mmCIF file with all atom_site columns, C-alpha atoms in Angstrom:
data_model
loop_
_atom_site.group_PDB
_atom_site.id
_atom_site.type_symbol
_atom_site.label_atom_id
_atom_site.label_alt_id
_atom_site.label_comp_id
_atom_site.label_asym_id
_atom_site.label_entity_id
_atom_site.label_seq_id
_atom_site.pdbx_PDB_ins_code
_atom_site.Cartn_x
_atom_site.Cartn_y
_atom_site.Cartn_z
_atom_site.occupancy
_atom_site.B_iso_or_equiv
_atom_site.pdbx_formal_charge
_atom_site.auth_seq_id
_atom_site.auth_comp_id
_atom_site.auth_asym_id
_atom_site.auth_atom_id
_atom_site.pdbx_PDB_model_num
ATOM 1   C CA . LEU M 1 1   ? 19.404 30.065 -12.552 1.00 0.00 ? 1   LEU M CA 1
ATOM 2   C CA . GLU M 1 2   ? 18.944 33.306 -14.436 1.00 0.00 ? 2   GLU M CA 1
ATOM 3   C CA . THR M 1 3   ? 16.463 34.871 -12.042 1.00 0.00 ? 3   THR M CA 1
ATOM 4   C CA . ASN M 1 4   ? 16.884 36.179 -8.498  1.00 0.00 ? 4   ASN M CA 1
ATOM 5   C CA . PRO M 1 5   ? 20.145 38.110 -8.874  1.00 0.00 ? 5   PRO M CA 1
ATOM 6   C CA . GLN M 1 6   ? 21.931 38.774 -5.602  1.00 0.00 ? 6   GLN M CA 1
ATOM 7   C CA . PRO M 1 7   ? 23.927 41.856 -4.562  1.00 0.00 ? 7   PRO M CA 1
ATOM 8   C CA . ALA M 1 8   ? 27.724 41.659 -4.773  1.00 0.00 ? 8   ALA M CA 1
ATOM 9   C CA . LYS M 1 9   ? 28.022 41.854 -0.959  1.00 0.00 ? 9   LYS M CA 1
ATOM 10  C CA . ILE M 1 10  ? 25.983 38.679 -0.494  1.00 0.00 ? 10  ILE M CA 1
ATOM 11  C CA . VAL M 1 11  ? 27.906 36.890 -3.235  1.00 0.00 ? 11  VAL M CA 1
ATOM 12  C CA . ALA M 1 12  ? 31.259 37.891 -1.691  1.00 0.00 ? 12  ALA M CA 1
ATOM 13  C CA . ALA M 1 13  ? 30.125 36.915 1.827   1.00 0.00 ? 13  ALA M CA 1
ATOM 14  C CA . ALA M 1 14  ? 29.566 33.377 0.525   1.00 0.00 ? 14  ALA M CA 1
ATOM 15  C CA . GLY M 1 15  ? 33.169 33.258 -0.693  1.00 0.00 ? 15  GLY M CA 1
ATOM 16  C CA . LEU M 1 16  ? 32.241 33.581 -4.344  1.00 0.00 ? 16  LEU M CA 1
ATOM 17  C CA . PRO M 1 17  ? 33.921 36.024 -6.725  1.00 0.00 ? 17  PRO M CA 1
ATOM 18  C CA . ALA M 1 18  ? 32.053 39.303 -6.387  1.00 0.00 ? 18  ALA M CA 1
ATOM 19  C CA . PRO M 1 19  ? 31.647 41.516 -9.435  1.00 0.00 ? 19  PRO M CA 1
ATOM 20  C CA . ARG M 1 20  ? 33.936 44.541 -9.344  1.00 0.00 ? 20  ARG M CA 1
ATOM 21  C CA . ASP M 1 21  ? 31.167 46.830 -10.515 1.00 0.00 ? 21  ASP M CA 1
ATOM 22  C CA . GLY M 1 22  ? 29.079 45.945 -7.459  1.00 0.00 ? 22  GLY M CA 1
ATOM 23  C CA . ALA M 1 23  ? 26.131 44.895 -9.616  1.00 0.00 ? 23  ALA M CA 1
ATOM 24  C CA . ALA M 1 24  ? 23.831 42.063 -8.634  1.00 0.00 ? 24  ALA M CA 1
ATOM 25  C CA . ARG M 1 25  ? 24.488 38.772 -10.375 1.00 0.00 ? 25  ARG M CA 1
ATOM 26  C CA . SER M 1 26  ? 22.440 35.651 -10.962 1.00 0.00 ? 26  SER M CA 1
ATOM 27  C CA . ALA M 1 27  ? 23.573 32.081 -10.415 1.00 0.00 ? 27  ALA M CA 1
ATOM 28  C CA . ALA M 1 28  ? 23.823 31.760 -14.200 1.00 0.00 ? 28  ALA M CA 1
ATOM 29  C CA . ASP M 1 29  ? 26.191 34.752 -14.323 1.00 0.00 ? 29  ASP M CA 1
ATOM 30  C CA . LEU M 1 30  ? 28.516 33.123 -11.805 1.00 0.00 ? 30  LEU M CA 1
ATOM 31  C CA . LEU M 1 31  ? 28.447 29.756 -13.578 1.00 0.00 ? 31  LEU M CA 1
ATOM 32  C CA . THR M 1 32  ? 30.145 31.421 -16.545 1.00 0.00 ? 32  THR M CA 1
ATOM 33  C CA . LEU M 1 33  ? 33.249 31.804 -14.366 1.00 0.00 ? 33  LEU M CA 1
ATOM 34  C CA . GLU M 1 34  ? 35.949 29.130 -14.394 1.00 0.00 ? 34  GLU M CA 1
ATOM 35  C CA . GLY M 1 35  ? 35.757 26.700 -11.496 1.00 0.00 ? 35  GLY M CA 1
ATOM 36  C CA . ILE M 1 36  ? 32.342 27.729 -10.138 1.00 0.00 ? 36  ILE M CA 1
ATOM 37  C CA . THR M 1 37  ? 29.924 24.854 -9.626  1.00 0.00 ? 37  THR M CA 1
ATOM 38  C CA . ILE M 1 38  ? 26.292 24.628 -8.626  1.00 0.00 ? 38  ILE M CA 1
ATOM 39  C CA . ALA M 1 39  ? 27.428 23.287 -5.241  1.00 0.00 ? 39  ALA M CA 1
ATOM 40  C CA . ASP M 1 40  ? 29.429 26.511 -4.738  1.00 0.00 ? 40  ASP M CA 1
ATOM 41  C CA . LEU M 1 41  ? 26.262 28.543 -5.307  1.00 0.00 ? 41  LEU M CA 1
ATOM 42  C CA . LEU M 1 42  ? 24.078 26.797 -2.714  1.00 0.00 ? 42  LEU M CA 1
ATOM 43  C CA . PRO M 1 43  ? 24.871 29.204 0.167   1.00 0.00 ? 43  PRO M CA 1
ATOM 44  C CA . VAL M 1 44  ? 23.470 32.102 -1.883  1.00 0.00 ? 44  VAL M CA 1
ATOM 45  C CA . TRP M 1 45  ? 20.784 30.248 -3.850  1.00 0.00 ? 45  TRP M CA 1
ATOM 46  C CA . PRO M 1 46  ? 19.618 27.359 -1.597  1.00 0.00 ? 46  PRO M CA 1
ATOM 47  C CA . ASP M 1 47  ? 16.766 26.506 -4.002  1.00 0.00 ? 47  ASP M CA 1
ATOM 48  C CA . LEU M 1 48  ? 19.373 25.086 -6.387  1.00 0.00 ? 48  LEU M CA 1
ATOM 49  C CA . VAL M 1 49  ? 19.445 22.017 -4.136  1.00 0.00 ? 49  VAL M CA 1
ATOM 50  C CA . ASN M 1 50  ? 16.270 20.990 -6.010  1.00 0.00 ? 50  ASN M CA 1
ATOM 51  C CA . ILE M 1 51  ? 18.232 20.516 -9.239  1.00 0.00 ? 51  ILE M CA 1
ATOM 52  C CA . SER M 1 52  ? 19.122 16.880 -9.756  1.00 0.00 ? 52  SER M CA 1
ATOM 53  C CA . PRO M 1 53  ? 22.857 16.298 -9.257  1.00 0.00 ? 53  PRO M CA 1
ATOM 54  C CA . ILE M 1 54  ? 22.793 14.375 -12.538 1.00 0.00 ? 54  ILE M CA 1
ATOM 55  C CA . LEU M 1 55  ? 22.129 17.691 -14.315 1.00 0.00 ? 55  LEU M CA 1
ATOM 56  C CA . HIS M 1 56  ? 24.825 19.707 -12.518 1.00 0.00 ? 56  HIS M CA 1
ATOM 57  C CA . SER M 1 57  ? 27.715 19.063 -14.897 1.00 0.00 ? 57  SER M CA 1
ATOM 58  C CA . GLN M 1 58  ? 25.522 19.632 -17.963 1.00 0.00 ? 58  GLN M CA 1
ATOM 59  C CA . LEU M 1 59  ? 24.173 22.945 -16.656 1.00 0.00 ? 59  LEU M CA 1
ATOM 60  C CA . GLU M 1 60  ? 27.643 24.066 -15.573 1.00 0.00 ? 60  GLU M CA 1
ATOM 61  C CA . ALA M 1 61  ? 29.030 23.346 -19.048 1.00 0.00 ? 61  ALA M CA 1
ATOM 62  C CA . ASP M 1 62  ? 26.066 25.000 -20.783 1.00 0.00 ? 62  ASP M CA 1
ATOM 63  C CA . TYR M 1 63  ? 26.514 28.254 -18.886 1.00 0.00 ? 63  TYR M CA 1
ATOM 64  C CA . ARG M 1 64  ? 30.310 28.194 -18.948 1.00 0.00 ? 64  ARG M CA 1
ATOM 65  C CA . TYR M 1 65  ? 30.402 27.935 -22.741 1.00 0.00 ? 65  TYR M CA 1
ATOM 66  C CA . ALA M 1 66  ? 27.313 30.004 -23.595 1.00 0.00 ? 66  ALA M CA 1
ATOM 67  C CA . GLY M 1 67  ? 29.441 33.028 -24.521 1.00 0.00 ? 67  GLY M CA 1
ATOM 68  C CA . TYR M 1 68  ? 31.577 31.001 -26.914 1.00 0.00 ? 68  TYR M CA 1
ATOM 69  C CA . VAL M 1 69  ? 28.527 29.400 -28.501 1.00 0.00 ? 69  VAL M CA 1
ATOM 70  C CA . GLY M 1 70  ? 26.970 32.842 -28.929 1.00 0.00 ? 70  GLY M CA 1
ATOM 71  C CA . ARG M 1 71  ? 30.076 34.164 -30.686 1.00 0.00 ? 71  ARG M CA 1
ATOM 72  C CA . GLN M 1 72  ? 30.183 31.126 -32.974 1.00 0.00 ? 72  GLN M CA 1
ATOM 73  C CA . GLN M 1 73  ? 26.518 31.620 -33.834 1.00 0.00 ? 73  GLN M CA 1
ATOM 74  C CA . ALA M 1 74  ? 27.239 35.272 -34.656 1.00 0.00 ? 74  ALA M CA 1
ATOM 75  C CA . ASP M 1 75  ? 30.064 34.116 -36.961 1.00 0.00 ? 75  ASP M CA 1
ATOM 76  C CA . ILE M 1 76  ? 27.731 31.622 -38.666 1.00 0.00 ? 76  ILE M CA 1
ATOM 77  C CA . ASP M 1 77  ? 25.099 34.328 -39.115 1.00 0.00 ? 77  ASP M CA 1
ATOM 78  C CA . ALA M 1 78  ? 27.730 36.675 -40.588 1.00 0.00 ? 78  ALA M CA 1
ATOM 79  C CA . LEU M 1 79  ? 28.862 34.016 -43.064 1.00 0.00 ? 79  LEU M CA 1
ATOM 80  C CA . ARG M 1 80  ? 25.295 33.389 -44.202 1.00 0.00 ? 80  ARG M CA 1
ATOM 81  C CA . ARG M 1 81  ? 24.525 37.105 -44.456 1.00 0.00 ? 81  ARG M CA 1
ATOM 82  C CA . ASP M 1 82  ? 27.756 37.912 -46.281 1.00 0.00 ? 82  ASP M CA 1
ATOM 83  C CA . GLU M 1 83  ? 28.002 34.927 -48.658 1.00 0.00 ? 83  GLU M CA 1
ATOM 84  C CA . ALA M 1 84  ? 27.837 37.233 -51.682 1.00 0.00 ? 84  ALA M CA 1
ATOM 85  C CA . VAL M 1 85  ? 30.636 39.539 -50.476 1.00 0.00 ? 85  VAL M CA 1
ATOM 86  C CA . SER M 1 86  ? 33.316 39.626 -53.156 1.00 0.00 ? 86  SER M CA 1
ATOM 87  C CA . ILE M 1 87  ? 36.887 38.771 -52.303 1.00 0.00 ? 87  ILE M CA 1
ATOM 88  C CA . PRO M 1 88  ? 39.035 41.237 -54.251 1.00 0.00 ? 88  PRO M CA 1
ATOM 89  C CA . ALA M 1 89  ? 41.453 39.509 -56.625 1.00 0.00 ? 89  ALA M CA 1
ATOM 90  C CA . GLU M 1 90  ? 44.322 41.505 -55.127 1.00 0.00 ? 90  GLU M CA 1
ATOM 91  C CA . THR M 1 91  ? 43.652 40.237 -51.571 1.00 0.00 ? 91  THR M CA 1
ATOM 92  C CA . ASP M 1 92  ? 46.920 39.315 -49.875 1.00 0.00 ? 92  ASP M CA 1
ATOM 93  C CA . PHE M 1 93  ? 45.944 36.240 -47.888 1.00 0.00 ? 93  PHE M CA 1
ATOM 94  C CA . ALA M 1 94  ? 49.346 36.256 -46.172 1.00 0.00 ? 94  ALA M CA 1
ATOM 95  C CA . ALA M 1 95  ? 48.230 39.495 -44.483 1.00 0.00 ? 95  ALA M CA 1
ATOM 96  C CA . VAL M 1 96  ? 45.039 37.974 -43.061 1.00 0.00 ? 96  VAL M CA 1
ATOM 97  C CA . GLY M 1 97  ? 45.508 37.471 -39.330 1.00 0.00 ? 97  GLY M CA 1
ATOM 98  C CA . GLY M 1 98  ? 44.540 34.182 -37.754 1.00 0.00 ? 98  GLY M CA 1
ATOM 99  C CA . LEU M 1 99  ? 44.998 31.999 -40.829 1.00 0.00 ? 99  LEU M CA 1
ATOM 100 C CA . SER M 1 100 ? 47.074 28.836 -40.769 1.00 0.00 ? 100 SER M CA 1
ATOM 101 C CA . ALA M 1 101 ? 49.731 28.348 -43.439 1.00 0.00 ? 101 ALA M CA 1
ATOM 102 C CA . GLU M 1 102 ? 47.503 25.662 -44.976 1.00 0.00 ? 102 GLU M CA 1
ATOM 103 C CA . SER M 1 103 ? 44.509 28.026 -45.180 1.00 0.00 ? 103 SER M CA 1
ATOM 104 C CA . LYS M 1 104 ? 46.642 30.750 -46.756 1.00 0.00 ? 104 LYS M CA 1
ATOM 105 C CA . ASP M 1 105 ? 47.914 28.246 -49.322 1.00 0.00 ? 105 ASP M CA 1
ATOM 106 C CA . ILE M 1 106 ? 44.395 27.031 -50.190 1.00 0.00 ? 106 ILE M CA 1
ATOM 107 C CA . LEU M 1 107 ? 43.138 30.602 -50.618 1.00 0.00 ? 107 LEU M CA 1
ATOM 108 C CA . ARG M 1 108 ? 46.174 31.670 -52.660 1.00 0.00 ? 108 ARG M CA 1
ATOM 109 C CA . ARG M 1 109 ? 45.914 28.646 -54.985 1.00 0.00 ? 109 ARG M CA 1
ATOM 110 C CA . LEU M 1 110 ? 42.133 28.609 -55.466 1.00 0.00 ? 110 LEU M CA 1
ATOM 111 C CA . GLN M 1 111 ? 41.414 32.366 -55.337 1.00 0.00 ? 111 GLN M CA 1
ATOM 112 C CA . PRO M 1 112 ? 37.737 32.204 -54.287 1.00 0.00 ? 112 PRO M CA 1
ATOM 113 C CA . GLU M 1 113 ? 35.655 35.037 -55.688 1.00 0.00 ? 113 GLU M CA 1
ATOM 114 C CA . THR M 1 114 ? 33.142 35.324 -52.829 1.00 0.00 ? 114 THR M CA 1
ATOM 115 C CA . ILE M 1 115 ? 32.879 34.489 -49.138 1.00 0.00 ? 115 ILE M CA 1
ATOM 116 C CA . GLY M 1 116 ? 30.328 31.798 -50.020 1.00 0.00 ? 116 GLY M CA 1
ATOM 117 C CA . HIS M 1 117 ? 32.797 30.218 -52.447 1.00 0.00 ? 117 HIS M CA 1
ATOM 118 C CA . ALA M 1 118 ? 35.548 30.315 -49.801 1.00 0.00 ? 118 ALA M CA 1
ATOM 119 C CA . ASN M 1 119 ? 33.196 28.727 -47.279 1.00 0.00 ? 119 ASN M CA 1
ATOM 120 C CA . ARG M 1 120 ? 32.736 25.718 -49.561 1.00 0.00 ? 120 ARG M CA 1
ATOM 121 C CA . LEU M 1 121 ? 36.438 25.076 -50.181 1.00 0.00 ? 121 LEU M CA 1
ATOM 122 C CA . PRO M 1 122 ? 37.663 21.746 -48.812 1.00 0.00 ? 122 PRO M CA 1
ATOM 123 C CA . GLY M 1 123 ? 40.237 22.186 -46.076 1.00 0.00 ? 123 GLY M CA 1
ATOM 124 C CA . LEU M 1 124 ? 39.150 25.695 -45.147 1.00 0.00 ? 124 LEU M CA 1
ATOM 125 C CA . THR M 1 125 ? 37.546 26.044 -41.717 1.00 0.00 ? 125 THR M CA 1
ATOM 126 C CA . PRO M 1 126 ? 34.640 28.378 -40.980 1.00 0.00 ? 126 PRO M CA 1
ATOM 127 C CA . ALA M 1 127 ? 36.976 30.280 -38.633 1.00 0.00 ? 127 ALA M CA 1
ATOM 128 C CA . ALA M 1 128 ? 39.363 30.884 -41.544 1.00 0.00 ? 128 ALA M CA 1
ATOM 129 C CA . VAL M 1 129 ? 36.521 32.182 -43.718 1.00 0.00 ? 129 VAL M CA 1
ATOM 130 C CA . VAL M 1 130 ? 35.407 34.519 -40.913 1.00 0.00 ? 130 VAL M CA 1
ATOM 131 C CA . ALA M 1 131 ? 39.000 35.799 -40.677 1.00 0.00 ? 131 ALA M CA 1
ATOM 132 C CA . VAL M 1 132 ? 38.976 36.533 -44.426 1.00 0.00 ? 132 VAL M CA 1
ATOM 133 C CA . LEU M 1 133 ? 35.600 38.281 -44.142 1.00 0.00 ? 133 LEU M CA 1
ATOM 134 C CA . ARG M 1 134 ? 36.830 40.458 -41.274 1.00 0.00 ? 134 ARG M CA 1
ATOM 135 C CA . HIS M 1 135 ? 39.995 41.288 -43.218 1.00 0.00 ? 135 HIS M CA 1
ATOM 136 C CA . ILE M 1 136 ? 37.994 42.326 -46.294 1.00 0.00 ? 136 ILE M CA 1
ATOM 137 C CA . LYS M 1 137 ? 35.647 44.506 -44.234 1.00 0.00 ? 137 LYS M CA 1
ATOM 138 C CA . ARG M 1 138 ? 38.594 46.115 -42.432 1.00 0.00 ? 138 ARG M CA 1
ATOM 139 C CA . GLU M 1 139 ? 40.291 46.823 -45.770 1.00 0.00 ? 139 GLU M CA 1
ATOM 140 C CA . GLN M 1 140 ? 37.063 48.297 -47.167 1.00 0.00 ? 140 GLN M CA 1
ATOM 141 C CA . LYS M 1 141 ? 36.762 50.633 -44.153 1.00 0.00 ? 141 LYS M CA 1
ATOM 142 C CA . HIS M 1 142 ? 40.413 51.616 -44.487 1.00 0.00 ? 142 HIS M CA 1
ATOM 143 C CA . THR M 1 143 ? 39.970 52.353 -48.206 1.00 0.00 ? 143 THR M CA 1
ATOM 144 C CA . ALA M 1 144 ? 36.768 54.324 -47.547 1.00 0.00 ? 144 ALA M CA 1
ATOM 145 C CA . SER M 1 145 ? 38.420 56.440 -44.846 1.00 0.00 ? 145 SER M CA 1
ATOM 146 C CA . ARG M 1 146 ? 41.338 57.243 -47.183 1.00 0.00 ? 146 ARG M CA 1
ATOM 147 C CA . ALA M 1 147 ? 38.872 58.297 -49.891 1.00 0.00 ? 147 ALA M CA 1
ATOM 148 C CA . VAL M 1 148 ? 37.155 60.701 -47.481 1.00 0.00 ? 148 VAL M CA 1
ATOM 149 C CA . SER M 1 149 ? 40.432 62.253 -46.298 1.00 0.00 ? 149 SER M CA 1
#
């Protein structure tokens, strides 16, 4: 699915969404788009007929969500790498974008000292901890740029 990329003209001629940049795309690239199925790709990649129909929905889902899974893995890697990052005592959790009211309340009440500590708090999702980490890093950059000015 990831080999044999086809030019945009061929993809468009088959009625599939052609990339605006005109670059060649593989079947895997097109499966990341909403509503595209392996059956839709057969006019351009006839060899896909050899894939068992039982596997179609699984492959379609795997490729469609690969980008999301990759971003989540990057977030997990960031949490592991940055477990020791200190959370400043003066952090205003109300100013952290993307946090639910419940997450803000947990953070305000328990005042975790590090990202690792926050990651282990009951009721706090990994997404909330990533939001706190991003907020801290953004604040550190902002403070550093003010110090340079």
